[in-house]
Coordinates of C-alpha atoms and ligand atoms in Angstrom, one line a residue:
M1118 CA 2.5 -26.5 -21.3
S1119 CA 2.1 -29.9 -19.7
R1120 CA 5.5 -31.0 -21.1
W1121 CA 7.2 -27.9 -19.6
L1122 CA 5.6 -28.6 -16.2
D1123 CA 6.9 -32.2 -16.4
I1124 CA 10.4 -30.9 -17.2
I1125 CA 10.3 -28.5 -14.3
E1126 CA 9.1 -31.3 -11.9
N1127 CA 11.8 -33.7 -13.1
F1128 CA 14.4 -31.0 -12.6
L1129 CA 13.2 -30.3 -9.1
A1130 CA 13.2 -34.0 -8.3
S1131 CA 16.8 -34.4 -9.3
L1132 CA 17.9 -31.1 -7.7
F1133 CA 16.5 -32.1 -4.3
S1134 CA 17.9 -35.6 -4.3
N1135 CA 21.4 -34.1 -3.5
I1136 CA 20.7 -30.9 -1.8
K1137 CA 22.5 -31.3 1.5
L1138 CA 26.0 -30.0 1.3
V1139 CA 27.2 -31.6 4.5
E1140 CA 26.1 -35.2 4.4
K1141 CA 25.8 -36.2 8.0
G1142 CA 26.8 -32.8 9.3
L1143 CA 27.2 -34.5 12.6
L1144 CA 30.8 -35.4 12.8
G1145 CA 31.1 -34.8 16.5
L1146 CA 29.4 -38.0 17.5
E1147 CA 30.2 -40.3 14.6
G1148 CA 27.2 -42.2 13.3
S1149 CA 24.9 -40.7 15.9
Y1150 CA 23.1 -38.2 13.5
V1151 CA 23.2 -35.5 16.1
E1152 CA 23.1 -32.2 14.3
L1153 CA 26.1 -30.5 15.9
L1154 CA 26.7 -28.3 12.8
T1155 CA 23.1 -27.2 12.8
I1156 CA 23.1 -26.3 16.4
L1157 CA 26.2 -24.2 15.9
A1158 CA 24.9 -22.5 12.7
L1159 CA 21.5 -21.7 14.3
G1160 CA 23.1 -20.5 17.5
L1161 CA 25.3 -18.2 15.5
L1162 CA 22.4 -16.8 13.5
A1163 CA 20.5 -16.1 16.7
V1164 CA 23.4 -14.2 18.2
I1165 CA 23.9 -11.9 15.2
P1166 CA 20.9 -9.7 16.1
V1167 CA 22.5 -8.9 19.4
M1168 CA 25.8 -8.0 17.8
V1169 CA 25.0 -5.9 14.7
P1170 CA 25.2 -2.1 14.7
E1171 CA 21.9 -0.3 15.0
S1172 CA 22.6 1.9 12.1
N1173 CA 22.5 -0.9 9.6
R1174 CA 20.4 -3.4 11.5
Q1175 CA 17.7 -4.0 8.9
R1176 CA 20.3 -4.7 6.2
W1177 CA 22.0 -7.2 8.5
R1178 CA 18.6 -8.7 9.3
H1179 CA 18.0 -9.5 5.6
V1180 CA 21.5 -10.9 5.2
N1181 CA 20.8 -13.1 8.3
Q1182 CA 17.5 -14.3 6.7
I1183 CA 19.3 -15.2 3.5
F1184 CA 21.8 -17.2 5.5
G1185 CA 18.9 -18.8 7.5
I1186 CA 17.3 -20.0 4.2
A1187 CA 20.7 -21.4 3.1
I1188 CA 21.4 -23.2 6.4
F1189 CA 18.0 -24.9 6.4
I1190 CA 18.3 -26.0 2.8
F1191 CA 21.9 -27.1 2.8
V1192 CA 22.8 -28.1 6.3
V1193 CA 19.9 -28.9 8.6
F1194 CA 18.8 -32.6 8.5
T1195 CA 16.0 -33.0 10.9
C1196 CA 13.8 -29.9 10.6
L1197 CA 10.9 -30.5 8.2
G1198 CA 9.4 -27.1 8.4
V1199 CA 7.1 -25.6 11.0
F1200 CA 5.0 -28.8 11.2
G1201 CA 8.0 -31.1 11.3
M1202 CA 9.6 -29.2 14.1
I1203 CA 6.7 -30.0 16.4
R1204 CA 6.5 -33.6 15.3
N1205 CA 10.3 -34.1 15.7
F1206 CA 10.2 -32.5 19.1
Y1207 CA 7.4 -34.8 20.3
R1208 CA 9.2 -37.8 18.9
G1209 CA 12.5 -36.7 20.5
L1210 CA 10.9 -36.2 23.9
H1211 CA 9.3 -39.6 23.5
E1212 CA 12.7 -41.3 23.1
I1213 CA 14.4 -39.7 26.1
G1214 CA 15.5 -42.5 28.4
R1215 CA 15.1 -45.1 25.7
E1216 CA 17.3 -43.9 22.8
N1217 CA 18.9 -40.8 24.0
I1218 CA 21.0 -40.1 20.9
I1219 CA 17.9 -40.4 18.8
A1220 CA 16.1 -38.1 21.3
L1221 CA 19.0 -35.6 20.9
Y1222 CA 18.8 -35.8 17.1
Y1223 CA 15.1 -35.0 17.0
C1224 CA 15.1 -32.4 19.7
S1225 CA 18.3 -30.5 18.6
V1226 CA 16.7 -28.1 16.1
P1227 CA 13.5 -27.3 18.2
V1228 CA 15.4 -27.0 21.4
T1229 CA 18.0 -24.7 19.8
I1230 CA 15.2 -22.5 18.6
L1231 CA 13.4 -22.6 21.9
V1232 CA 16.6 -21.8 24.0
T1233 CA 17.6 -18.9 21.7
S1234 CA 14.0 -17.6 21.9
L1235 CA 14.1 -17.7 25.7
L1236 CA 17.4 -15.8 25.6
F1237 CA 16.9 -13.3 22.7
G1238 CA 13.2 -13.2 22.2
P1239 CA 11.3 -14.3 19.1
A1240 CA 14.2 -13.2 16.8
F1241 CA 14.1 -16.6 15.2
C1242 CA 10.9 -15.4 13.4
G1243 CA 12.2 -12.0 12.5
W1244 CA 15.8 -12.9 11.7
I1245 CA 16.1 -16.6 10.7
C1246 CA 13.0 -18.5 9.8
P1247 CA 13.0 -19.3 6.1
T1248 CA 9.2 -19.4 5.9
G1249 CA 9.0 -16.0 7.5
A1250 CA 11.8 -14.6 5.3
L1251 CA 10.1 -16.0 2.2
Q1252 CA 6.9 -14.1 3.1
E1253 CA 8.7 -10.9 3.9
F1254 CA 10.6 -10.9 0.7
S1255 CA 7.4 -11.7 -1.3
G1256 CA 5.7 -8.8 0.5
F1257 CA 8.3 -6.4 -0.9
I1258 CA 7.0 -7.0 -4.4
T1259 CA 3.4 -5.8 -3.6
R1260 CA 4.2 -3.2 -0.9
K1261 CA 3.1 -0.6 -3.4
W1262 CA -0.5 -1.8 -3.0
T1263 CA -0.5 -3.3 0.5
V1264 CA 1.0 -0.3 2.4
P1265 CA -1.6 2.2 1.2
W1266 CA -4.3 -0.5 1.9
K1267 CA -3.0 -0.8 5.5
K1268 CA -2.8 3.0 5.9
A1269 CA -6.4 3.4 4.9
G1270 CA -7.5 0.8 7.5
Y1271 CA -7.9 -2.2 5.3
P1272 CA -11.0 -1.2 3.3
F1273 CA -12.2 -3.3 0.4
S1274 CA -9.7 -2.9 -2.5
W1275 CA -10.1 -4.2 -6.1
V1276 CA -6.3 -4.6 -6.4
V1277 CA -6.1 -6.8 -3.3
L1278 CA -9.2 -8.8 -4.4
T1279 CA -7.4 -9.4 -7.8
M1280 CA -4.3 -10.7 -6.0
A1281 CA -6.5 -13.1 -3.9
L1282 CA -8.3 -14.3 -7.0
F1283 CA -5.0 -14.9 -8.7
A1284 CA -3.7 -17.0 -5.8
A1285 CA -7.0 -19.0 -5.8
A1286 CA -6.8 -19.6 -9.5
V1287 CA -3.2 -20.8 -9.3
F1288 CA -4.2 -23.2 -6.4
L1289 CA -7.2 -24.7 -8.2
L1290 CA -5.4 -25.2 -11.5
W1291 CA -2.4 -26.7 -9.7
M1292 CA -4.6 -29.0 -7.7
Y1293 CA -6.4 -30.1 -10.9
R1294 CA -3.0 -31.0 -12.4
L1295 CA -1.7 -32.8 -9.3
S1296 CA -4.9 -34.8 -8.9
M1297 CA -4.5 -36.3 -12.4
T1298 CA -1.2 -38.0 -11.4
R1299 CA -1.3 -38.4 -7.7
L1300 CA -3.4 -39.7 -4.9
F1301 CA -3.2 -37.5 -1.9
F1302 CA -2.1 -39.0 1.4
I1303 CA -2.2 -37.6 5.0
E1304 CA 1.4 -36.7 4.3
D1305 CA 0.2 -34.2 1.8
S1306 CA -2.1 -32.5 4.2
S1307 CA -0.3 -29.2 4.0
I1308 CA -2.6 -28.7 1.0
Y1309 CA -5.6 -28.4 3.4
W1310 CA -3.7 -25.6 5.1
S1311 CA -3.4 -24.0 1.7
E1312 CA -7.1 -24.3 1.2
V1313 CA -7.7 -22.6 4.5
L1314 CA -5.2 -19.9 3.5
I1315 CA -7.2 -19.2 0.3
I1316 CA -10.5 -19.0 2.3
L1317 CA -8.8 -16.6 4.8
L1318 CA -7.6 -14.4 1.9
F1319 CA -11.2 -13.8 0.8
I1320 CA -12.5 -13.1 4.3
L1321 CA -9.6 -10.7 4.9
V1322 CA -10.0 -8.9 1.6
F1323 CA -13.5 -7.9 2.6
R1324 CA -13.2 -7.8 6.4
M1325 CA -9.6 -7.5 7.4
K1326 CA -10.2 -4.9 10.2
Q1327 CA -13.0 -6.9 11.9
W1328 CA -11.5 -10.4 11.5
D1329 CA -7.7 -10.0 11.8
A1330 CA -7.4 -10.4 15.5
R1331 CA -10.0 -13.2 15.8
L1332 CA -8.5 -15.3 13.0
R1333 CA -5.1 -15.2 14.6
R1334 CA -6.4 -17.8 17.1
L1335 CA -6.4 -20.3 14.2
R1336 CA -2.7 -20.8 15.0
Y1337 CA -3.7 -22.6 18.2
L1338 CA -6.0 -24.9 16.2
S1339 CA -3.2 -25.5 13.7
F1340 CA -0.9 -26.3 16.6
L1341 CA -3.4 -28.8 18.2
I1342 CA -3.9 -30.6 14.9
I1343 CA -0.1 -31.0 14.4
V1344 CA 0.4 -32.1 18.0
F1345 CA -2.5 -34.6 17.5
G1346 CA -0.8 -35.8 14.3
A1347 CA 2.5 -36.2 16.1
I1348 CA 0.9 -38.3 18.9
M1349 CA -0.9 -40.4 16.3
S1350 CA 2.5 -40.8 14.4
L1351 CA 1.0 -39.1 11.3
R1352 CA 3.6 -37.5 9.1
I1353 CA 2.2 -34.2 7.8
T1354 CA 4.7 -32.3 5.8
S1355 CA 4.6 -28.5 5.9
P1356 CA 5.0 -25.7 3.4
V1357 CA 8.7 -25.0 2.6
H1358 CA 9.5 -28.5 3.8
F1359 CA 10.3 -29.6 0.3
G1360 CA 13.2 -27.1 0.3
F1361 CA 14.8 -28.8 3.4
A1362 CA 14.2 -32.4 2.5
K1363 CA 16.2 -34.5 0.1
V1364 CA 13.0 -35.6 -1.7
Y1365 CA 10.9 -33.4 -4.0
D1366 CA 7.5 -33.2 -2.5
P1367 CA 4.8 -31.7 -4.9
A1368 CA 2.3 -31.0 -2.1
S1369 CA 4.8 -29.1 0.0
F1370 CA 6.0 -27.3 -3.1
L1371 CA 2.4 -26.2 -3.9
S1372 CA 1.8 -25.1 -0.3
T1373 CA 5.0 -23.0 -0.4
V1374 CA 3.9 -21.3 -3.6
M1375 CA 0.5 -20.6 -1.9
V1376 CA 2.2 -19.1 1.1
V1377 CA 4.2 -16.8 -1.2
L1378 CA 1.2 -15.8 -3.3
A1379 CA -0.9 -15.3 -0.2
A1380 CA 1.9 -13.1 1.3
F1381 CA 1.6 -10.9 -1.8
T1382 CA -1.9 -10.1 -0.7
I1383 CA -1.6 -10.0 3.2
P1384 CA 1.9 -9.4 4.6
M1385 CA 3.2 -12.4 6.7
V1386 CA -0.2 -14.1 6.3
W1387 CA 1.0 -17.6 7.2
C1388 CA 2.7 -16.3 10.4
R1389 CA -0.3 -14.3 11.4
Y1390 CA -3.0 -17.0 11.1
L1391 CA -1.7 -20.5 10.6
C1392 CA 1.8 -21.2 11.8
P1393 CA 1.6 -23.7 14.7
W1394 CA 5.3 -23.2 15.6
R1395 CA 4.5 -19.6 16.4
C1396 CA 2.5 -20.7 19.4
V1397 CA 5.7 -22.2 20.9
I1398 CA 7.9 -19.2 20.0
A1399 CA 5.3 -16.8 21.4
W1400 CA 5.4 -18.7 24.7
A1401 CA 9.2 -18.5 24.8
A1402 CA 9.1 -14.8 23.9
K1403 CA 6.9 -14.1 26.9
H1404 CA 9.6 -15.5 29.2
S1405 CA 12.6 -14.3 27.3
V1406 CA 15.6 -12.4 28.8
R1407 CA 15.6 -9.9 26.0
S1408 CA 12.6 -7.7 25.3
I1409 CA 11.8 -4.3 23.7
H1410 CA 10.8 -1.6 26.2
F1411 CA 8.6 1.4 25.4
D1412 CA 8.9 4.8 27.0
S1413 CA 5.5 6.3 26.6
S1414 CA 6.7 9.7 27.9
K1415 CA 8.7 10.2 24.7
C1416 CA 5.9 9.1 22.3
I1417 CA 4.5 11.7 19.9
T1418 CA 1.8 9.2 18.7
C1419 CA 3.0 9.5 15.1
G1420 CA 2.0 5.9 14.4
K1421 CA 5.2 5.2 12.4
C1422 CA 6.0 2.1 14.4
G1423 CA 2.6 0.6 13.4
E1424 CA 3.1 1.5 9.8
V1425 CA 6.3 -0.4 9.4
C1426 CA 5.2 -3.5 11.3
D1427 CA 4.2 -6.2 8.8
L1428 CA 2.5 -8.2 11.6
D1429 CA 0.4 -5.3 13.0
A1430 CA 2.0 -6.1 16.3
V1431 CA 2.5 -2.6 17.6
K1432 CA 0.2 0.4 17.9
N1433 CA 1.6 3.7 19.1
G1434 CA 4.5 2.0 20.9
I1435 CA 2.5 -0.8 22.6
I1436 CA 3.8 -4.1 21.4
D1437 CA 1.8 -7.3 21.4
T1438 CA 4.4 -9.9 22.4
N1439 CA 2.2 -12.7 21.1
E1440 CA 2.6 -11.3 17.6
C1441 CA 6.0 -9.5 17.6
H1442 CA 8.8 -11.2 15.5
M1443 CA 11.5 -9.0 17.1
C1444 CA 12.6 -7.6 13.7
Y1445 CA 13.3 -4.2 15.4
K1446 CA 11.8 -2.3 12.5
C1447 CA 9.7 -0.3 14.9
V1448 CA 12.7 0.4 17.1
D1449 CA 14.8 1.6 14.1
T1450 CA 12.0 3.7 12.7
C1451 CA 10.7 5.5 15.8
P1452 CA 11.6 9.2 15.4
A1453 CA 11.3 9.9 19.2
K1454 CA 13.6 6.9 20.2
C1455 CA 10.9 5.5 22.4
F1456 CA 12.1 2.0 22.3
S1457 CA 15.1 0.4 24.1
I1458 CA 16.2 -3.2 24.2
K1459 CA 16.6 -4.6 27.6
D1460 CA 18.0 -7.9 29.0
N1461 CA 16.5 -9.0 32.2
W1462 CA 18.2 -12.1 33.7
K1463 CA 16.0 -12.1 36.8
K1464 CA 13.0 -13.4 34.9
Ligands
LIG2938 S1 5.5 -17.5 12.7 FE1 6.2 -19.5 12.0 S2 6.6 -19.3 9.8 FE2 6.4 -17.3 10.7 S3 8.5 -16.7 11.1 FE3 7.7 -17.6 13.0 S4 8.2 -19.8 12.9 FE4 8.5 -18.9 10.9
LIG2939 S1 7.0 5.5 16.2 FE1 7.7 6.1 18.3 S2 6.8 8.1 18.6 FE2 5.7 7.3 16.8 S3 3.9 6.3 17.8 FE3 5.5 4.7 17.6 S4 6.5 4.8 19.6 FE4 5.3 6.7 19.4
LIG2940 S1 6.4 -4.9 16.9 FE1 8.3 -4.0 16.1 S2 9.9 -5.6 16.5 FE2 7.9 -6.6 16.7 S3 7.4 -7.4 14.6 FE3 6.5 -5.4 14.7 S4 8.1 -4.0 13.9 FE4 9.1 -5.9 14.4

């Protein structure tokens, strides 16, 4: 078993050493490391939701998410996941006026996401983000159990408890193996987020209804910790980061697996409770040009919008913009066509 794990780790290490397809995809300003290709690619992915036909919107969304994963893995240079984006942004802002090209390099991905969110709402979360897509795709596998669980109002469920126990067992065994060969550094701190994720799973298995809304505030704590780390120049790598970097990172790999396993149990669990970057997107979404409008006079209170929303961000047509990922699933599902998408340039 140990030999096979070694073989897998060695394979991943060699795979990630050459993962970027476009080495220095920044040809516009030669040698400046400004990610022009990334800006273009992310800008294009952000415009797709505006252009696709309503009839096949969800299919287009999943295609967009797959392209989003590919762009982050093979093209983007600076983004190091949802933690790294905050760190890079801080670092870039810090360089303005001193090393403007470096500032542009570090700010390009976060600024592109912020600007597109200010224009098109939080569609980055629902249409592009690889961490979000990974959770959504994982959730498809266990929908059979999680959908009835949600419909019943999240009571205690043995199936859900078993999934949480499985995630915890994988985490503990993996940590045991890693600790035999590796000393953990601050850089590996995403493991602590994984520990919190496991604790959250057990709270939510037993008390989802009571604690869901309160625990979502943890995102702010997560954000403050990452900002503090950025100010102190601490490099904390995030889940999924290993897929974007050119170096295999066992701690990031483990936290990615934990995000996936946790999303089997609670849909979009990382986004709901721990993603620090969501604080930034939610702020942009509140001020965005594009938003979803609800016409309460048409509503027949069937509850279908709430049933399809993985984030529990809508109830009988009322959308919580702090939580909404702008996936348009509720819009596409509503039988009474209560929702419309509006662009308000006067904001
Ligand atoms: S909340 Fe965070 S992890 Fe989730 S989709 Fe948005 S940016 Fe990605
Ligand atoms: S799906 Fe439409 S009709 Fe049904 S509760 Fe939601 S907004 Fe109202
Ligand atoms: S409220 Fe609607 S658009 Fe927002 S995340 Fe939920 S289903 Fe998607």
